[in-house]
Tab-separated table of C-alpha atoms in Angstrom:
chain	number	residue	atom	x	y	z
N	1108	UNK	CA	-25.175	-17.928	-24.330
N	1109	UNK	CA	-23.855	-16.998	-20.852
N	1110	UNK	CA	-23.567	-20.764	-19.961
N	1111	UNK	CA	-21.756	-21.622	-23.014
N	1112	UNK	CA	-19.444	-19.352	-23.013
N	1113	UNK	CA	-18.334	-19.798	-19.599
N	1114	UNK	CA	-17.981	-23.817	-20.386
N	1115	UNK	CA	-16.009	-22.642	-23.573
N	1116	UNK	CA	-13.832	-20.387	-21.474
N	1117	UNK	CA	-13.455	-23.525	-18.949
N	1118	UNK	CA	-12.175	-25.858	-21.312
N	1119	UNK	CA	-9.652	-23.630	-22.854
N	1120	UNK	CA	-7.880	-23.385	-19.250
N	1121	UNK	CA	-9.710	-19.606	-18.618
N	1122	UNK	CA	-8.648	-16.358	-19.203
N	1123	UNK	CA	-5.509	-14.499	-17.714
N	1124	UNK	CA	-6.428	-10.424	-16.719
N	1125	UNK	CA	-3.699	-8.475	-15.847
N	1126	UNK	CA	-3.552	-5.247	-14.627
N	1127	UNK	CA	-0.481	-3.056	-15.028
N	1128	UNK	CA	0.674	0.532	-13.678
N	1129	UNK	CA	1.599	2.055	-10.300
N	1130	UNK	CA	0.994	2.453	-6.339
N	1131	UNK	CA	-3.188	2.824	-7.399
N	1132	UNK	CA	-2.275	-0.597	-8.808
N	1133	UNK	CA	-0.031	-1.874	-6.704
N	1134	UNK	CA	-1.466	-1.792	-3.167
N	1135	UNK	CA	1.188	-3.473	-1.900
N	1136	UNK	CA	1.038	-7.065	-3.546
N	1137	UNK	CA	3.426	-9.704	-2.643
N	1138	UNK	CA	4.074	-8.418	0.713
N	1139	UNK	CA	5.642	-5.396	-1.162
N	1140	UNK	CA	4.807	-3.497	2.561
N	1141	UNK	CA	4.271	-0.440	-0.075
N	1142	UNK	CA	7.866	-0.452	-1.351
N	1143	UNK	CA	8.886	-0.288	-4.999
N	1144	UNK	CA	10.231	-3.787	-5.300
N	1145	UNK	CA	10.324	-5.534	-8.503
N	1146	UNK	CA	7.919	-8.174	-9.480
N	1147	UNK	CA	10.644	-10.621	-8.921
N	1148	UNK	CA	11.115	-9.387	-5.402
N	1149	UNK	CA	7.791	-10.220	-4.569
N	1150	UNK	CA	5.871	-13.154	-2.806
N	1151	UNK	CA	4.079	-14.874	-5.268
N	1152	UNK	CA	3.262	-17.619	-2.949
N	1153	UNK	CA	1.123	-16.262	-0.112
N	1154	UNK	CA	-1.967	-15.979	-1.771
N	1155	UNK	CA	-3.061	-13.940	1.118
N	1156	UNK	CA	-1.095	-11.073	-0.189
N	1157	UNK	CA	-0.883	-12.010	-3.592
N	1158	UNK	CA	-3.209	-9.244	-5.177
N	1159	UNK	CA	-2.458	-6.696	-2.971
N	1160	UNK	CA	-5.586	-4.111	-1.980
N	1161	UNK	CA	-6.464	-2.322	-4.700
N	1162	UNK	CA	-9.438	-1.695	-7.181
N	1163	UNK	CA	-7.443	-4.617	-9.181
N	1164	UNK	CA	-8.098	-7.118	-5.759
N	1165	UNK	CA	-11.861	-6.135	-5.896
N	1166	UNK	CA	-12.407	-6.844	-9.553
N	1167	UNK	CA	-10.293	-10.370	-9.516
N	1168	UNK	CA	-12.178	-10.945	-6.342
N	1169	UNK	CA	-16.173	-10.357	-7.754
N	1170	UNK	CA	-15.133	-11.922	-10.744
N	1171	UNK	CA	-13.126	-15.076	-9.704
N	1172	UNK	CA	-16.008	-15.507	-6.904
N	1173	UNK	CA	-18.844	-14.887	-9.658
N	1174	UNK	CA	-17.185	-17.479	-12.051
N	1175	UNK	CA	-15.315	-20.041	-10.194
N	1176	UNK	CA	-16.282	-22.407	-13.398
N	1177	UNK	CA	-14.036	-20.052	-15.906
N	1178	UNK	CA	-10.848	-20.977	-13.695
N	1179	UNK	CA	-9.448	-17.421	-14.353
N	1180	UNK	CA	-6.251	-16.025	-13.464
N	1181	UNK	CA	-5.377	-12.506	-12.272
N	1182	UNK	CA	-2.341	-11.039	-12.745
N	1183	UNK	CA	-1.392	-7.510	-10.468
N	1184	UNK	CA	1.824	-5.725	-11.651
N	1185	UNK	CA	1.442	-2.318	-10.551
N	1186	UNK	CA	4.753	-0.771	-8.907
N	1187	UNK	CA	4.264	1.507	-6.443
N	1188	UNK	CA	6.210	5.141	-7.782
N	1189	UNK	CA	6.034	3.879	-11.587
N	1190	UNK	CA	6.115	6.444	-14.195
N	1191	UNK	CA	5.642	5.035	-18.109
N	1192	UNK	CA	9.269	5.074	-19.024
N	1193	UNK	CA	9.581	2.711	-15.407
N	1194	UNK	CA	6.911	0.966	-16.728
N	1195	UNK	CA	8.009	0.701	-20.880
N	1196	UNK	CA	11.312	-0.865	-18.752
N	1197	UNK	CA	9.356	-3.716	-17.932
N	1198	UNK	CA	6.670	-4.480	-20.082
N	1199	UNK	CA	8.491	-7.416	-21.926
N	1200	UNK	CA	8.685	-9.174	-18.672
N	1201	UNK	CA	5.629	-7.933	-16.648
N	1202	UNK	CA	3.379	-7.088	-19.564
N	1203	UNK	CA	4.183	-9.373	-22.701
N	1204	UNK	CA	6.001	-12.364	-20.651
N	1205	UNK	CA	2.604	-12.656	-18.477
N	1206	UNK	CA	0.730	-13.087	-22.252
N	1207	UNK	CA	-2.730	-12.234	-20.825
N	1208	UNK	CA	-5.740	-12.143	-22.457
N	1209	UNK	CA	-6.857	-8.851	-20.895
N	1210	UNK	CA	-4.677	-5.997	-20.066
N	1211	UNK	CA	-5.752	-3.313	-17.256
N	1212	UNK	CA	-3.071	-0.294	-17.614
N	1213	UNK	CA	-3.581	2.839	-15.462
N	1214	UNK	CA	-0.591	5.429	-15.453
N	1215	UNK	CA	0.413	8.922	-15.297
N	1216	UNK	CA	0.128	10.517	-11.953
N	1217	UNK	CA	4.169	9.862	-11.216
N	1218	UNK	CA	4.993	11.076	-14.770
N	1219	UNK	CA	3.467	14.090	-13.797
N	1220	UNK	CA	4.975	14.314	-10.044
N	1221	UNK	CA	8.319	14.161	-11.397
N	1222	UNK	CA	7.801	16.753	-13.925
N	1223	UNK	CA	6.423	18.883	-10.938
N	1224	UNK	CA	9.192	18.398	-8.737
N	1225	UNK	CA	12.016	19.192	-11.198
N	1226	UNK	CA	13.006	15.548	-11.308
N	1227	UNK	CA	12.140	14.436	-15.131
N	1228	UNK	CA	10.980	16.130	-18.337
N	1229	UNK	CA	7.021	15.658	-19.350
N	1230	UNK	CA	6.960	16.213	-23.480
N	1231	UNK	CA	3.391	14.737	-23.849
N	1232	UNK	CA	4.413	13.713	-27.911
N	1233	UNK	CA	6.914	11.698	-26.457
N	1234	UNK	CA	4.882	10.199	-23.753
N	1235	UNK	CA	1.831	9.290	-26.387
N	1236	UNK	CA	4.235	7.712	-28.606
N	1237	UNK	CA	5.849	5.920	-25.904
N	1238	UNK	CA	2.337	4.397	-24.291
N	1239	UNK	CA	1.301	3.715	-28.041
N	1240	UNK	CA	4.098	1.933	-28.721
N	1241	UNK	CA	3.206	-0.489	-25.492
N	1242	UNK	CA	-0.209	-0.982	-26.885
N	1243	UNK	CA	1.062	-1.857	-30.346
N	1244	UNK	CA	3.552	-4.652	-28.713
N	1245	UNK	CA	0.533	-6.188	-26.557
N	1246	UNK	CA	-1.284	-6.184	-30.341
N	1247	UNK	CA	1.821	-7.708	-31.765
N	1248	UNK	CA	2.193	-10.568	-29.172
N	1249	UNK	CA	-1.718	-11.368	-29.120
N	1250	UNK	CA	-4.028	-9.908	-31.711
N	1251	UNK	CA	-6.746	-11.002	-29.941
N	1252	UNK	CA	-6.348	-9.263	-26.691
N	1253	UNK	CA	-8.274	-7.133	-25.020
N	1254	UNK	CA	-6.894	-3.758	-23.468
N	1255	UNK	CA	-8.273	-1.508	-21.149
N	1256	UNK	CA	-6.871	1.795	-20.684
N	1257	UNK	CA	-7.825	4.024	-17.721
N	1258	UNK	CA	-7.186	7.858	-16.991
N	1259	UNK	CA	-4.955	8.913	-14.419
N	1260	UNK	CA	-6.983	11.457	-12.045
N	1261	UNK	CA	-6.165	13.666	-8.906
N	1262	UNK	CA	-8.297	15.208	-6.434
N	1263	UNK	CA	-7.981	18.725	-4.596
N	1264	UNK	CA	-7.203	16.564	-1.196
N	1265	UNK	CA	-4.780	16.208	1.222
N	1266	UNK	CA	-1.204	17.187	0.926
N	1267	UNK	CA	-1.674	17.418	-2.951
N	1268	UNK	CA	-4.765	19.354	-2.549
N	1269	UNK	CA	-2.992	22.040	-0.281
N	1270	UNK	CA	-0.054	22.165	-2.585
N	1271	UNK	CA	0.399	25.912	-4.639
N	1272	UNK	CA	1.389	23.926	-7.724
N	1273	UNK	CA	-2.603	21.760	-7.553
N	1274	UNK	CA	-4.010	23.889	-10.257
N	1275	UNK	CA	-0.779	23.063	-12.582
N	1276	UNK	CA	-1.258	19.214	-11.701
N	1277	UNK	CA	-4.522	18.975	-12.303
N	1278	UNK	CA	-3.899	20.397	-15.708
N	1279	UNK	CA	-1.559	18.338	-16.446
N	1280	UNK	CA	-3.296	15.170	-15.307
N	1281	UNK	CA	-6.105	16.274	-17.457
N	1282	UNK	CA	-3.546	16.621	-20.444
N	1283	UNK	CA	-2.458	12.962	-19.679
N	1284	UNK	CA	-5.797	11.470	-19.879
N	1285	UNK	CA	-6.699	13.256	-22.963
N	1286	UNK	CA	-3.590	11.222	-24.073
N	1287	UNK	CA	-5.245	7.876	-23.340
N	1288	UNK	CA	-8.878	9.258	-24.190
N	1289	UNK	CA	-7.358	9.789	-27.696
N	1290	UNK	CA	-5.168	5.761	-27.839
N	1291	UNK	CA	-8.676	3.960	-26.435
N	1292	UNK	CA	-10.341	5.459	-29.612
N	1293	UNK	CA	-7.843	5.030	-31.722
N	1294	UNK	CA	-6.563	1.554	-30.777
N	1295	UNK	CA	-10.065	-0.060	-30.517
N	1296	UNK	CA	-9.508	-0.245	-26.653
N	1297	UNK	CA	-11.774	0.013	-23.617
N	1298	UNK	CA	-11.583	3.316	-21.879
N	1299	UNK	CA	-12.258	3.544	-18.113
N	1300	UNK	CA	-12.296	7.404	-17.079
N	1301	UNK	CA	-11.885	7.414	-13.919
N	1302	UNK	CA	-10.457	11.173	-14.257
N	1303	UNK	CA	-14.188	11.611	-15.037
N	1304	UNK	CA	-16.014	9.557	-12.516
N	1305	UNK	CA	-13.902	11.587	-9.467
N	1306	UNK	CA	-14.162	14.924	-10.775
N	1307	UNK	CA	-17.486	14.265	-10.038
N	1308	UNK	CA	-17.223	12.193	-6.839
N	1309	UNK	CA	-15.139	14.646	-5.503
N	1310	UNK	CA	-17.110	17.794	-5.726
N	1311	UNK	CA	-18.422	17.173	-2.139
N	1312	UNK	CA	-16.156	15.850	0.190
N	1313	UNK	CA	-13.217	14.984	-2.139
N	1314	UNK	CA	-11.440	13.345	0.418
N	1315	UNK	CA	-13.761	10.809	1.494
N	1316	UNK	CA	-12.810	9.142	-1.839
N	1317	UNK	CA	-9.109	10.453	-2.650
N	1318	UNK	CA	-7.609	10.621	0.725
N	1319	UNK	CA	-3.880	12.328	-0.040
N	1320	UNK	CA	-5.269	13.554	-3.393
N	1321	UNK	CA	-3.459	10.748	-5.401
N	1322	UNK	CA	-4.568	7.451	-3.709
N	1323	UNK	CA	-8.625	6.224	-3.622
N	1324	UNK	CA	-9.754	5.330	-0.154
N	1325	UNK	CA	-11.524	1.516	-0.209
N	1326	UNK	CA	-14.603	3.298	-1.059
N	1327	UNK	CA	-13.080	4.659	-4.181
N	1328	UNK	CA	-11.075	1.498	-4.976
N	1329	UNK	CA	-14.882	0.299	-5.406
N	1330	UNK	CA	-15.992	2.748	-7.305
N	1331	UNK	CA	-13.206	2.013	-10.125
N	1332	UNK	CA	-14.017	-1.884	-9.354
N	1333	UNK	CA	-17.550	-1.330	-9.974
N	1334	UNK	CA	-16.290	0.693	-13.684
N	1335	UNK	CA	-14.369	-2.429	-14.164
N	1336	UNK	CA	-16.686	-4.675	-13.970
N	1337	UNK	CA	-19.467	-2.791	-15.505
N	1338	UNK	CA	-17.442	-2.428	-18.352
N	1339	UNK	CA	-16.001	-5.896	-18.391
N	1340	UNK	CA	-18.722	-7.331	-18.374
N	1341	UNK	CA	-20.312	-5.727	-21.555
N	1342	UNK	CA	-17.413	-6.789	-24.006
N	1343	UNK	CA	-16.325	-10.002	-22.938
């Protein structure tokens, strides 16, 4: 079945996966050097760089090098600093216009830094209205694809950790993934809690894994890999 599918797959020119947020996405494709620069600012030449180093690198990596014979494509547009209204901005180009066949989206943590430091309101009916909305237009363009939505997460680490409003942003962060908790189940879509998986990484150590309290290190970048993958892996 495995064979067959993959020569099916093959023949039809192989699935496109992209995955979609902000700097946990991003790490730094296109020789971004960590800045906020459009997709269309980007390098999309130097396929050195052209992934970036992220969880999103380490899944098109195991998955490109596990299946060369499904002549996949992988798609990163995270932007580093993206919050979902950035992101709504640009999904006709960077989401629809890419017309992949599987949709990573991670968001969340820079909706709720901006709300923290005075810059932008957070009205969390608004933003689950807006994010729905995004599903619904992937839906509309491609019935058939598949989305995976994953919870944004912090850890008591670092500058964030040592901040006096951590206790506010963690709450918050955990209102934000009940948000997606509640579109994955009612969209059909994958979830990926990775909210869940480092609230329980980081009970010892939480910086070994979140090193500024927002960003993974490598070693959690594999840990939300490995969810990918595991995950992937049982729906495709």
């Amino acid at each position: 079945m495995l064979i067959f599918s993959c020569i099916v797959s093959a023949l039809a020119g192989g699935k496109r996966f992209l995955f979609i947020g902000d700097s946990i996405t991003d790490g730094g494709w296109g020789r971004s050097g960590g800045s906020m620069a459009s997709s269309e600012e980007r390098n999309h030449k130097d396929l050195n760089h052209i992934y970036g180093h992220s969880f999103m690198m380490l899944c098109a990596a195991r998955w490109q090098s596990d299946f060369p014979e499904e002549d996949t494509q992988f798609f990163n547009r995270g932007i580093s600093g993206n919050t979902l209204c950035d992101m709504s901005a640009r999904w006709e180009k960077d989401a629809l216009g890419v017309d992949a066949d599987v949709v990573t989206v991670l968001i969340g943590t820079n909706d709720v830094s901006m709300y923290l430091e005075g810059k932008a309101p957070l009205d969390f009916d608004r933003w689950e209205k807006d994010y729905r909305g995004l599903i619904a237009a992937l839906r509309e363009r491609n019935p058939h694809v598949q989305i995976i939505l994953c919870t944004p997460f912090v850890a008591d680490a670092g500058k964030i950790g040592r901040a006096e409003d951590f206790s506010k942003r963690k709450t918050l962060i955990s209102r934000c993934s009940q948000v997606v908790r509640k579109i994955a189940s009612d969209t059909g879509a994958v979830l990926l809690d990775y909210e869940e998986m480092f609230d329980t990484l980081t009970r010892n150590n939480p910086s070994y894994w979140i090193w500024d309290g927002i960003h993974p290190t490598a070693a959690g970048h594999q840990r939300m890999a490995d969810m990918w993958l595991d995950r992937y892996s049982a729906i495709r």
